[in-house]
Coordinates of C-alpha atoms and ligand atoms in Angstrom, one line a residue:
M1 CA 54.5 22.2 33.3
K2 CA 56.0 20.3 30.4
D3 CA 56.2 16.5 30.8
K4 CA 59.5 15.4 29.3
F5 CA 59.6 11.8 30.4
N6 CA 59.4 10.7 26.8
E7 CA 62.7 12.4 26.3
I8 CA 64.3 9.9 28.5
F9 CA 62.0 7.0 27.6
R10 CA 61.1 6.8 24.0
S11 CA 58.7 3.9 24.4
K12 CA 56.2 6.1 26.2
G13 CA 52.8 5.8 24.5
I14 CA 53.4 2.3 23.0
N15 CA 50.5 -0.1 23.7
Y16 CA 52.5 -3.1 24.9
L17 CA 49.7 -5.4 24.1
S18 CA 48.4 -4.4 20.6
E19 CA 51.7 -3.2 19.2
D20 CA 53.8 -6.2 20.3
V21 CA 53.6 -8.2 17.1
P22 CA 55.2 -11.5 18.4
L23 CA 52.9 -11.3 21.5
S24 CA 49.9 -10.9 19.3
E25 CA 51.0 -13.8 17.1
F26 CA 51.6 -16.1 20.0
L27 CA 48.3 -15.2 21.7
K28 CA 46.6 -16.1 18.4
F29 CA 48.5 -19.4 18.3
F30 CA 47.5 -20.2 21.9
D31 CA 43.9 -19.0 21.1
F32 CA 43.7 -16.5 23.9
H33 CA 41.8 -13.2 23.3
G34 CA 41.8 -11.2 26.6
D35 CA 39.5 -8.2 26.8
D36 CA 39.4 -4.4 26.8
D37 CA 40.9 -4.1 30.2
L38 CA 44.0 -6.0 29.0
L39 CA 44.2 -3.7 26.1
D40 CA 44.0 -0.7 28.4
L41 CA 46.7 -2.2 30.6
G42 CA 49.0 -2.5 27.7
E43 CA 48.7 1.3 27.2
Y44 CA 48.8 2.2 30.9
V45 CA 52.1 0.5 31.5
S46 CA 54.0 2.6 29.0
S47 CA 52.2 5.8 29.5
E48 CA 52.2 5.9 33.3
L49 CA 53.3 2.8 35.2
I50 CA 56.9 2.6 34.1
E51 CA 57.4 6.2 35.0
I52 CA 55.8 5.7 38.5
M53 CA 57.8 2.6 39.2
D54 CA 61.0 4.2 38.0
F55 CA 60.4 7.0 40.5
V56 CA 59.5 4.6 43.3
D57 CA 62.7 2.7 42.5
H58 CA 64.9 5.7 42.8
H59 CA 63.1 7.9 45.3
G60 CA 60.1 6.2 46.9
K61 CA 61.2 3.0 48.6
P62 CA 58.6 1.4 50.9
E63 CA 59.3 2.3 54.5
L64 CA 58.5 0.3 57.7
I65 CA 56.9 2.3 60.4
M66 CA 56.6 0.0 63.5
W67 CA 54.7 2.2 66.0
N68 CA 51.8 4.6 65.8
L69 CA 51.4 7.9 67.7
D70 CA 50.0 6.1 70.7
G71 CA 53.0 3.7 70.9
K72 CA 51.0 0.8 69.6
R73 CA 52.8 -1.7 67.3
I74 CA 51.4 -1.4 63.8
D75 CA 54.1 -2.6 61.4
Y76 CA 52.8 -0.4 58.7
V77 CA 54.7 -0.4 55.4
R78 CA 54.2 3.1 54.0
L79 CA 54.1 3.3 50.2
S80 CA 54.2 6.5 48.1
P81 CA 50.6 7.6 47.3
E82 CA 51.4 7.1 43.5
H83 CA 52.6 3.5 44.2
R84 CA 49.3 2.8 46.1
R85 CA 47.2 4.2 43.3
A86 CA 49.1 2.1 40.8
L87 CA 48.5 -1.1 42.8
K88 CA 44.8 -0.2 43.0
K89 CA 44.6 0.5 39.3
L90 CA 46.3 -2.8 38.5
Q91 CA 43.8 -4.6 40.8
D92 CA 40.9 -2.7 38.9
F93 CA 42.2 -4.1 35.7
G94 CA 41.5 -7.5 37.3
V95 CA 45.1 -8.8 37.2
V96 CA 44.3 -11.0 40.2
T97 CA 40.5 -11.4 40.5
K98 CA 39.6 -12.2 36.9
S99 CA 41.6 -15.4 36.8
V100 CA 41.1 -16.5 40.4
S101 CA 37.4 -16.1 40.2
G102 CA 37.3 -17.9 36.9
K103 CA 36.0 -15.0 34.8
Q104 CA 39.1 -15.3 32.6
P105 CA 41.5 -18.2 32.2
W106 CA 44.8 -18.0 34.2
M107 CA 46.4 -16.9 30.9
Y108 CA 44.9 -13.5 31.6
H109 CA 46.8 -13.1 34.8
F110 CA 50.0 -14.3 33.2
V111 CA 49.8 -12.1 30.2
S112 CA 49.2 -9.1 32.5
G113 CA 52.4 -10.1 34.2
Y114 CA 54.2 -9.9 30.9
L115 CA 52.7 -6.4 30.3
I116 CA 53.4 -5.0 33.8
S117 CA 56.8 -6.6 33.8
D118 CA 58.1 -4.8 36.9
S119 CA 59.6 -7.4 39.3
G120 CA 58.6 -5.1 42.2
I121 CA 55.0 -4.1 41.8
F122 CA 54.1 -7.3 39.9
C123 CA 55.5 -9.4 42.8
S124 CA 52.9 -7.8 45.0
L125 CA 50.2 -9.1 42.6
T126 CA 51.8 -12.5 42.0
L127 CA 51.8 -13.1 45.7
T128 CA 48.2 -12.0 46.0
A129 CA 47.2 -14.3 43.1
Q130 CA 48.9 -17.3 44.7
T131 CA 47.2 -16.6 48.1
A132 CA 43.8 -16.0 46.5
Y133 CA 44.2 -19.2 44.4
A134 CA 44.9 -21.3 47.5
L135 CA 42.0 -19.8 49.5
K136 CA 39.5 -20.3 46.7
K137 CA 40.7 -23.8 45.9
Y138 CA 41.3 -25.2 49.4
F139 CA 38.9 -23.2 51.6
N140 CA 36.3 -22.5 49.0
G141 CA 34.1 -20.2 51.1
K142 CA 34.4 -22.3 54.3
E143 CA 36.2 -19.6 56.1
K144 CA 35.2 -15.9 56.4
F145 CA 38.4 -14.7 54.8
S146 CA 38.2 -17.1 51.7
N147 CA 36.5 -14.5 49.5
N148 CA 38.0 -11.3 50.8
Y149 CA 40.3 -11.1 47.7
L150 CA 37.2 -10.3 45.7
D151 CA 36.6 -6.9 47.5
K152 CA 36.6 -4.3 44.7
N153 CA 36.7 -1.2 46.9
D154 CA 39.5 -2.2 49.2
P155 CA 41.7 -4.6 47.3
W156 CA 43.2 -7.4 49.3
Y157 CA 46.8 -8.6 49.2
G158 CA 48.6 -11.9 49.9
A159 CA 52.1 -13.2 50.4
T160 CA 54.0 -16.5 50.6
F161 CA 56.5 -17.0 53.5
Y162 CA 58.4 -20.2 52.8
S163 CA 62.1 -19.5 52.8
E164 CA 64.0 -19.2 56.1
T165 CA 67.5 -17.9 57.0
Q166 CA 68.9 -21.4 57.1
G167 CA 67.3 -22.6 53.9
G168 CA 65.2 -21.3 51.0
S169 CA 65.8 -24.2 48.5
D170 CA 65.6 -26.8 51.2
L171 CA 62.2 -26.4 52.8
A172 CA 62.8 -29.3 55.1
A173 CA 65.1 -27.0 57.0
N174 CA 62.2 -24.8 58.0
K175 CA 62.2 -24.1 61.8
T176 CA 58.9 -22.3 62.2
K177 CA 56.7 -24.6 64.4
A178 CA 53.0 -25.3 64.0
I179 CA 51.0 -26.7 66.9
E180 CA 47.4 -27.7 66.8
T181 CA 45.5 -26.4 69.9
E182 CA 41.8 -26.7 70.9
N183 CA 41.3 -23.2 69.3
G184 CA 43.0 -24.1 66.1
W185 CA 46.6 -24.0 64.7
V186 CA 49.2 -21.6 66.0
L187 CA 52.7 -20.8 64.6
N188 CA 55.9 -19.8 66.3
G189 CA 59.2 -18.8 64.8
S190 CA 61.4 -15.9 63.8
D191 CA 63.3 -17.3 60.8
K192 CA 61.2 -16.1 57.8
Y193 CA 63.8 -14.0 56.2
F194 CA 62.6 -13.1 52.7
A195 CA 59.0 -12.2 53.4
S196 CA 57.9 -10.1 50.3
N197 CA 54.7 -8.1 50.6
A198 CA 55.1 -8.0 54.4
G199 CA 53.2 -5.0 55.6
I200 CA 51.0 -4.9 52.5
A201 CA 49.6 -8.4 52.7
D202 CA 46.3 -9.1 54.5
G203 CA 47.4 -12.6 54.9
A204 CA 50.1 -15.1 53.9
I205 CA 50.6 -18.7 52.9
V206 CA 53.2 -20.0 55.3
T207 CA 55.2 -23.3 55.5
A208 CA 55.9 -24.6 59.0
M209 CA 56.9 -27.9 60.7
T210 CA 54.5 -30.1 62.8
G211 CA 57.2 -32.6 63.8
D212 CA 60.7 -33.7 63.2
K213 CA 60.2 -36.0 60.1
G214 CA 61.8 -33.5 57.7
I215 CA 59.7 -32.7 54.6
R216 CA 56.9 -35.1 55.7
S217 CA 56.4 -32.9 58.7
L218 CA 56.0 -29.7 56.6
E219 CA 52.5 -28.3 56.4
T220 CA 51.2 -25.3 54.5
F221 CA 49.0 -22.7 56.3
F222 CA 47.1 -19.5 55.7
V223 CA 48.0 -16.9 58.3
P224 CA 45.9 -13.7 58.4
A225 CA 47.9 -10.5 59.2
I226 CA 45.3 -9.5 61.9
R227 CA 44.2 -11.9 64.7
K228 CA 40.6 -12.4 65.7
S229 CA 41.2 -9.9 68.5
G230 CA 42.2 -7.2 66.0
D231 CA 45.9 -7.2 67.0
L232 CA 48.8 -8.0 64.7
N233 CA 49.1 -11.7 64.1
F234 CA 52.8 -11.5 63.1
N235 CA 55.5 -8.9 63.3
I236 CA 57.9 -7.4 60.8
R237 CA 61.5 -7.2 62.2
R238 CA 62.9 -5.1 59.4
L239 CA 62.8 -4.6 55.6
K240 CA 65.7 -5.6 53.3
N241 CA 67.9 -3.3 51.3
K242 CA 67.8 -4.8 47.8
L243 CA 69.5 -4.4 44.4
G244 CA 66.2 -4.4 42.5
T245 CA 62.5 -5.2 43.0
I246 CA 62.4 -2.1 45.2
A247 CA 58.7 -1.5 45.0
V248 CA 57.8 -4.7 46.8
P249 CA 58.9 -4.6 50.5
S250 CA 60.7 -7.8 51.5
G251 CA 61.1 -8.3 55.2
E252 CA 61.9 -10.5 58.2
V253 CA 58.8 -11.8 59.8
E254 CA 58.3 -13.3 63.3
F255 CA 55.4 -15.5 64.5
L256 CA 54.4 -15.6 68.1
E257 CA 51.4 -17.8 68.8
S258 CA 50.1 -16.6 65.4
E259 CA 46.7 -17.9 64.4
A260 CA 46.8 -20.2 61.4
Y261 CA 44.6 -22.3 59.1
L262 CA 45.7 -25.6 57.6
I263 CA 45.5 -25.7 53.9
G264 CA 44.1 -29.0 52.5
E265 CA 44.7 -32.4 54.1
R266 CA 47.4 -33.2 56.8
G267 CA 50.5 -34.7 55.4
K268 CA 50.3 -33.1 52.0
G269 CA 51.8 -29.7 52.8
I270 CA 54.8 -29.9 50.5
Y271 CA 52.5 -30.6 47.5
Y272 CA 50.3 -27.6 48.2
A273 CA 53.4 -25.4 48.8
M274 CA 54.8 -26.5 45.4
E275 CA 51.5 -26.1 43.6
I276 CA 51.1 -22.6 44.8
L277 CA 54.7 -21.9 43.8
T278 CA 54.0 -23.0 40.3
I279 CA 51.9 -19.8 39.8
S280 CA 54.8 -17.6 40.8
R281 CA 57.2 -19.5 38.7
V282 CA 55.1 -19.0 35.6
D283 CA 54.6 -15.3 36.6
D284 CA 58.3 -15.0 37.1
A285 CA 59.0 -16.4 33.6
L286 CA 56.5 -14.0 31.9
A287 CA 57.6 -11.0 33.9
A288 CA 61.3 -11.8 33.1
V289 CA 60.5 -11.8 29.3
G290 CA 58.3 -8.7 29.7
I291 CA 61.2 -6.8 31.3
A292 CA 63.4 -8.0 28.5
R293 CA 61.0 -6.8 25.9
K294 CA 60.6 -3.3 27.4
S295 CA 64.3 -2.9 27.7
F296 CA 65.0 -4.2 24.2
W297 CA 62.3 -2.2 22.6
E298 CA 63.7 1.0 24.1
A299 CA 67.2 -0.1 22.9
Y300 CA 65.9 -0.8 19.4
L301 CA 64.3 2.7 19.2
F302 CA 67.7 4.1 20.2
T303 CA 69.4 2.3 17.3
E304 CA 67.0 4.1 14.9
R305 CA 68.1 7.5 16.1
R306 CA 71.7 7.3 17.1
S307 CA 74.4 7.5 14.4
S308 CA 78.0 6.4 14.4
F309 CA 80.5 6.5 11.5
G310 CA 77.9 8.2 9.3
K311 CA 75.2 5.5 9.7
K312 CA 72.3 4.8 12.0
L313 CA 73.2 2.1 14.5
N314 CA 70.7 -0.3 13.1
E315 CA 72.3 0.0 9.6
H316 CA 75.6 -1.5 10.8
P317 CA 75.8 -5.3 9.9
L318 CA 77.2 -6.2 13.2
M319 CA 74.5 -4.3 15.1
K320 CA 71.8 -5.8 12.8
K321 CA 72.9 -9.3 13.7
D322 CA 72.9 -8.4 17.4
L323 CA 69.3 -7.1 17.1
I324 CA 68.1 -10.1 15.2
M325 CA 69.7 -12.6 17.6
L326 CA 68.4 -10.9 20.6
E327 CA 64.9 -10.8 19.1
A328 CA 64.9 -14.5 18.4
E329 CA 66.2 -15.3 21.9
L330 CA 63.5 -13.1 23.4
E331 CA 60.7 -14.6 21.3
A332 CA 61.9 -18.1 22.1
S333 CA 61.6 -17.5 25.8
L334 CA 58.2 -15.8 25.4
I335 CA 56.6 -18.6 23.5
I336 CA 57.8 -21.3 26.0
S337 CA 56.7 -19.1 28.9
L338 CA 53.2 -18.7 27.4
Y339 CA 53.1 -22.4 26.8
A340 CA 53.8 -22.9 30.5
A341 CA 51.0 -20.4 31.2
Q342 CA 48.6 -22.3 29.0
L343 CA 49.4 -25.7 30.6
F344 CA 49.0 -24.2 34.1
S345 CA 45.6 -22.6 33.0
E346 CA 44.5 -26.1 31.9
S347 CA 45.6 -27.9 35.1
S348 CA 44.7 -25.3 37.8
H349 CA 41.7 -27.4 39.0
I350 CA 43.7 -30.5 39.7
V351 CA 44.4 -31.6 43.3
P352 CA 46.8 -34.0 44.8
P353 CA 47.5 -36.9 44.0
Y354 CA 48.3 -35.0 40.7
N355 CA 47.8 -36.6 37.3
N356 CA 50.1 -36.3 34.2
T357 CA 48.4 -33.0 33.0
Y358 CA 49.6 -31.3 36.2
N359 CA 53.0 -33.0 36.2
Y360 CA 53.7 -31.9 32.7
A361 CA 52.6 -28.3 33.4
R362 CA 55.1 -28.3 36.3
F363 CA 57.9 -29.9 34.1
I364 CA 57.4 -27.2 31.4
T365 CA 57.3 -24.4 34.1
H366 CA 60.7 -25.4 35.5
I367 CA 62.1 -25.2 32.0
A368 CA 60.4 -21.9 31.1
K369 CA 61.4 -20.2 34.3
N370 CA 65.1 -20.8 33.6
M371 CA 64.9 -20.1 29.9
A372 CA 63.1 -16.8 30.6
A373 CA 65.4 -15.7 33.4
W374 CA 68.5 -16.4 31.4
A375 CA 67.2 -14.5 28.3
S376 CA 66.1 -11.6 30.5
D377 CA 69.5 -11.3 32.1
H378 CA 71.2 -11.4 28.7
V379 CA 68.8 -9.2 26.8
T380 CA 68.6 -6.5 29.4
Q381 CA 72.3 -6.4 29.8
Y382 CA 73.0 -6.1 26.1
S383 CA 70.2 -3.6 25.7
M384 CA 72.1 -1.4 28.1
E385 CA 75.3 -1.8 26.1
I386 CA 73.4 -0.8 22.9
F387 CA 73.0 2.7 24.6
G388 CA 76.8 2.9 25.1
G389 CA 77.8 4.7 28.2
I390 CA 74.5 6.3 29.0
G391 CA 73.0 2.9 29.3
F392 CA 74.8 2.6 32.6
F393 CA 73.3 5.8 34.0
E394 CA 70.6 5.6 36.6
E395 CA 69.0 8.8 35.4
F396 CA 67.5 6.7 32.5
P397 CA 65.2 3.7 33.1
M398 CA 67.5 1.2 31.4
P399 CA 69.6 0.0 34.4
K400 CA 66.4 -0.7 36.5
F401 CA 65.3 -3.2 33.8
H402 CA 68.5 -5.1 34.3
R403 CA 68.5 -4.9 38.1
D404 CA 65.0 -6.2 38.1
A405 CA 65.8 -9.0 35.7
L406 CA 68.6 -10.3 37.8
V407 CA 66.3 -11.6 40.6
T408 CA 64.3 -13.8 38.2
S409 CA 66.7 -16.7 38.2
I410 CA 67.1 -16.5 42.0
W411 CA 63.7 -16.2 43.6
E412 CA 60.9 -18.8 43.4
G413 CA 63.7 -21.4 43.3
T414 CA 67.2 -20.8 41.7
S415 CA 68.1 -22.2 38.3
N416 CA 69.8 -25.2 40.0
I417 CA 66.6 -26.0 41.9
Q418 CA 64.5 -25.7 38.7
A419 CA 66.8 -28.2 37.1
L420 CA 66.6 -30.6 40.0
D421 CA 62.8 -30.3 40.2
M422 CA 62.5 -30.9 36.5
L423 CA 64.6 -34.1 37.0
E424 CA 62.2 -35.2 39.8
T425 CA 59.3 -35.0 37.4
I426 CA 61.3 -37.2 34.9
M427 CA 62.4 -39.7 37.4
K428 CA 59.3 -40.0 39.6
K429 CA 56.5 -39.0 37.2
G430 CA 57.8 -40.2 33.9
V431 CA 57.1 -37.0 32.0
A432 CA 60.0 -37.4 29.5
T433 CA 57.9 -39.7 27.3
I434 CA 55.1 -37.1 27.3
F435 CA 57.6 -34.4 26.4
F436 CA 59.1 -36.2 23.4
N437 CA 55.7 -37.2 22.1
D438 CA 54.6 -33.5 22.4
L439 CA 57.7 -32.4 20.5
K440 CA 57.1 -35.0 17.7
T441 CA 53.4 -34.1 17.4
R442 CA 54.1 -30.4 17.1
K443 CA 57.0 -31.0 14.6
E444 CA 54.4 -32.7 12.3
K445 CA 52.5 -29.4 12.1
V446 CA 55.5 -27.5 10.7
K447 CA 54.7 -26.8 7.0
D448 CA 58.2 -25.6 5.9
L449 CA 59.8 -28.9 4.9
K450 CA 63.4 -27.8 5.4
M451 CA 62.5 -26.6 8.9
K452 CA 60.6 -29.7 9.7
E453 CA 63.6 -31.9 8.8
K454 CA 65.9 -29.7 10.9
I455 CA 63.6 -30.0 13.9
E456 CA 63.4 -33.7 13.4
E457 CA 67.2 -33.8 13.5
R458 CA 67.3 -31.7 16.6
I459 CA 64.8 -33.8 18.5
K460 CA 66.7 -37.0 17.6
F461 CA 69.9 -35.4 18.9
V462 CA 68.3 -34.3 22.2
E463 CA 66.6 -37.7 22.6
N464 CA 70.0 -39.5 22.1
Q465 CA 71.7 -37.2 24.6
F466 CA 68.9 -37.8 27.1
N467 CA 69.0 -41.6 26.7
S468 CA 72.8 -41.7 27.1
L469 CA 72.5 -39.4 30.2
M470 CA 69.8 -41.6 31.8
K471 CA 72.3 -44.6 31.6
S472 CA 75.1 -42.6 33.1
D473 CA 75.8 -41.6 36.7
S474 CA 76.1 -38.0 35.9
L475 CA 72.4 -37.1 35.5
E476 CA 72.2 -34.6 38.4
M477 CA 75.5 -32.9 37.4
N478 CA 74.1 -32.3 33.9
S479 CA 70.5 -31.5 34.8
K480 CA 70.8 -27.8 34.0
D481 CA 72.3 -28.5 30.6
L482 CA 69.5 -31.0 29.9
L483 CA 67.0 -28.4 30.9
K484 CA 68.5 -26.0 28.5
L485 CA 68.5 -28.5 25.7
F486 CA 64.9 -29.4 26.3
G487 CA 64.0 -25.7 26.5
Q488 CA 65.8 -24.8 23.2
T489 CA 64.2 -27.7 21.3
L490 CA 60.7 -26.9 22.6
S491 CA 61.0 -23.2 21.8
L492 CA 62.3 -24.0 18.4
T493 CA 59.5 -26.4 17.6
L494 CA 56.8 -24.0 19.0
L495 CA 58.1 -21.1 17.0
A496 CA 58.1 -23.1 13.8
Q497 CA 54.7 -24.6 14.6
A498 CA 53.2 -21.2 15.4
G499 CA 54.7 -19.7 12.2
S500 CA 53.1 -22.5 10.2
E501 CA 49.7 -22.4 11.9
I502 CA 49.1 -18.7 11.8
G503 CA 50.9 -18.3 8.5
S504 CA 53.6 -15.9 9.6
E505 CA 56.8 -15.8 7.5
R506 CA 58.3 -13.6 10.1
L507 CA 58.0 -16.3 12.7
L508 CA 59.5 -18.9 10.4
G509 CA 62.5 -16.5 10.0
V510 CA 62.7 -16.2 13.8
S511 CA 62.7 -20.0 14.2
K512 CA 65.6 -20.2 11.7
V513 CA 67.6 -17.7 13.7
Y514 CA 66.8 -19.4 16.9
D515 CA 68.0 -22.7 15.5
I516 CA 71.4 -21.1 15.0
I517 CA 71.4 -19.7 18.5
A518 CA 70.5 -23.0 20.1
F519 CA 72.3 -25.5 18.0
E520 CA 75.1 -23.8 16.1
P521 CA 76.2 -21.0 18.3
S522 CA 79.9 -21.2 17.6
T523 CA 79.7 -21.7 13.8
I524 CA 80.5 -18.7 11.6
Q525 CA 77.2 -18.0 9.8
Y526 CA 76.6 -16.8 6.3
E527 CA 72.8 -17.0 6.6
E528 CA 71.0 -14.2 4.9
I529 CA 68.4 -14.3 7.6
L530 CA 70.8 -12.6 10.0
Q531 CA 70.5 -9.4 8.0
K532 CA 66.7 -9.5 7.7
M533 CA 65.5 -6.4 9.7
E534 CA 61.8 -7.4 9.1
L535 CA 62.1 -9.6 12.1
V536 CA 62.6 -6.6 14.4
K537 CA 61.4 -3.6 12.4
W538 CA 57.9 -3.9 13.8
M539 CA 59.3 -2.1 16.9
H540 CA 59.6 1.1 14.9
K541 CA 57.8 4.1 16.4
N542 CA 57.2 7.4 14.6
Ligands
FAD1 C1 64.2 -10.1 46.5 C2 63.8 -11.4 47.1 C3 62.5 -11.6 47.5 C4 62.1 -12.9 48.0 N1 60.9 -13.1 48.5 C5 60.5 -14.3 49.0 C6 59.2 -14.5 49.6 O1 58.4 -13.6 49.5 N2 58.9 -15.6 50.1 C7 59.8 -16.7 50.2 O2 59.5 -17.7 50.7 N3 61.1 -16.5 49.7 C8 61.4 -15.3 49.1 N4 62.7 -15.2 48.6 C9 63.7 -16.2 48.9 C10 64.1 -17.0 47.6 O3 63.1 -17.7 47.1 C11 65.4 -17.8 48.0 O4 66.4 -16.9 48.3 C12 65.8 -18.8 47.0 O5 64.8 -19.8 46.8 C13 67.1 -19.5 47.3 O6 67.2 -19.9 48.7 P1 68.4 -19.5 49.6 O7 68.6 -18.0 49.5 O8 68.2 -20.1 50.9 O9 69.6 -20.2 49.0 P2 70.2 -21.7 49.2 O10 69.0 -22.6 49.2 O11 71.0 -21.6 50.4 O12 71.1 -21.9 47.9 C14 72.4 -21.3 47.8 C15 73.0 -21.7 46.5 O13 73.1 -23.1 46.4 C16 72.5 -23.7 45.3 N5 71.9 -25.0 45.7 C17 71.1 -25.3 46.8 N6 70.9 -26.6 46.8 C18 71.5 -27.1 45.7 C19 71.6 -28.5 45.2 N7 71.0 -29.5 45.8 N8 72.4 -28.7 44.1 C20 73.0 -27.6 43.5 N9 72.9 -26.4 44.0 C21 72.2 -26.1 45.1 C22 71.4 -22.7 44.9 O14 71.1 -22.8 43.5 C23 72.1 -21.4 45.3 O15 72.9 -21.0 44.2 C24 63.1 -13.9 48.1 C25 64.4 -13.7 47.6 C26 64.8 -12.5 47.1 C27 66.1 -12.3 46.6

């Protein structure tokens, strides 16, 4: 039988690690080398995973089977055998275990997320990484389950059940109750409404209330899926019908006298919950940009083949500009997401009360998550448009990229919540000073003098805006705009610094284009750089 998937997805066969020039440049800049597994993962994604997940998305949804043949409650989420094999394969690449066990820095896990870039299957691994991270860091072998995630033969999965029907952003609205008994903690509640990986997970990190003092009563627990007796420890009421992220089952979960284990020290639950969430926020950022890259790469290949008015699409000046602008936006969001990944890698050992290294990593993560999600939304949408009408057809993989991109600004905290949390790190932790110092130090490393002057001008502008805003009473109202300004200035500075440090003229060009996008978006441009196809031509495939 002939395999014709490459007729509907031209990127098949690309190695998303070694052939992605900007990624390679950035990894060099961040001094991260990976290993052979990561290289194989880059190839596996385009040659097999995208096809499998596209099929799962359209025809192989996870299904909840509540009872077995003997009438016993099992809450089994049935996955297609190909989906199960794909999960096992990704676990074999060490997407979770290598970073959690310390064999590789956390950067390994985050770069894997960029390569996999499927909001569905990667969500299953993100949740597993978060849970394993918490077990390793806060139980550290003290409980029997703390090392289960290392099992190579029967990979282990995790989940995070925080959000409830009445409030996802506002965790103080949690109604799930935790009570300490002589046999340990037990949870009761039926409001966990967005429980992803339910039915797959061997255990979950769960937030619950121990009293009525709002957020101060919130504690974070590990809850195994199976009780000591061997019965189910929590039930799944139903699975959700979603627009995207189809591969990961998201369900409603009920706790009834469920056995639970307190994470860390009493009274610090919200800190642990947020720390664990930082992993999925960095993951979300990298997956968002990864989705954008795959969708845009596919669109670029289309512009090389398709003609209109006697020319290839990528020869029309208007389309050239489109491609170059999208490329710069994508690279800007990639470099800032990798920066967040690097900062998290360096601060993952820190425990509460947190120091400035951790606070700064969290601050950058809020910014990166929004910048990446916005770019992913825009790039995947316009990549569909590049295909014209067929971009809208579900028989090709393009619409799935966009559907999967849309969730990235919602889950793990919406864009408003990222802006408010960023504000909190400024007001309570004083990270703005660290940020401006970081920008200025990086700017000094830019070798192109014109670019350096421009960045200096941009930093001054943003600093002035920030200082005026701090004196006003409209800080909260403007927090998302502030986040965007910070993100744009940091991305610009990082792009130019990376270009200088690794000696890449291409990157310097990208930084010039990004400066226009960020700081002069509505000015008519005569810049020659907007015709320079070298910035995107590396995506060419024979
Ligand atoms: C596919 C999917 C899977 C998910 N999986 C999980 C999971 O596994 N575990 C989990 O715990 N959660 C999960 N979630 C939940 C997700 O994290 C929440 O939906 C999200 O954090 C928003 O919470 P909410 O839906 O309660 O909206 P709300 O908190 O009610 O927010 C509604 C709107 O109000 C805005 N808003 C809220 N407060 C403010 C404010 N102070 N100022 C300005 N605007 C504000 C928000 O930005 C949003 O636009 C999942 C969600 C989806 C869609």
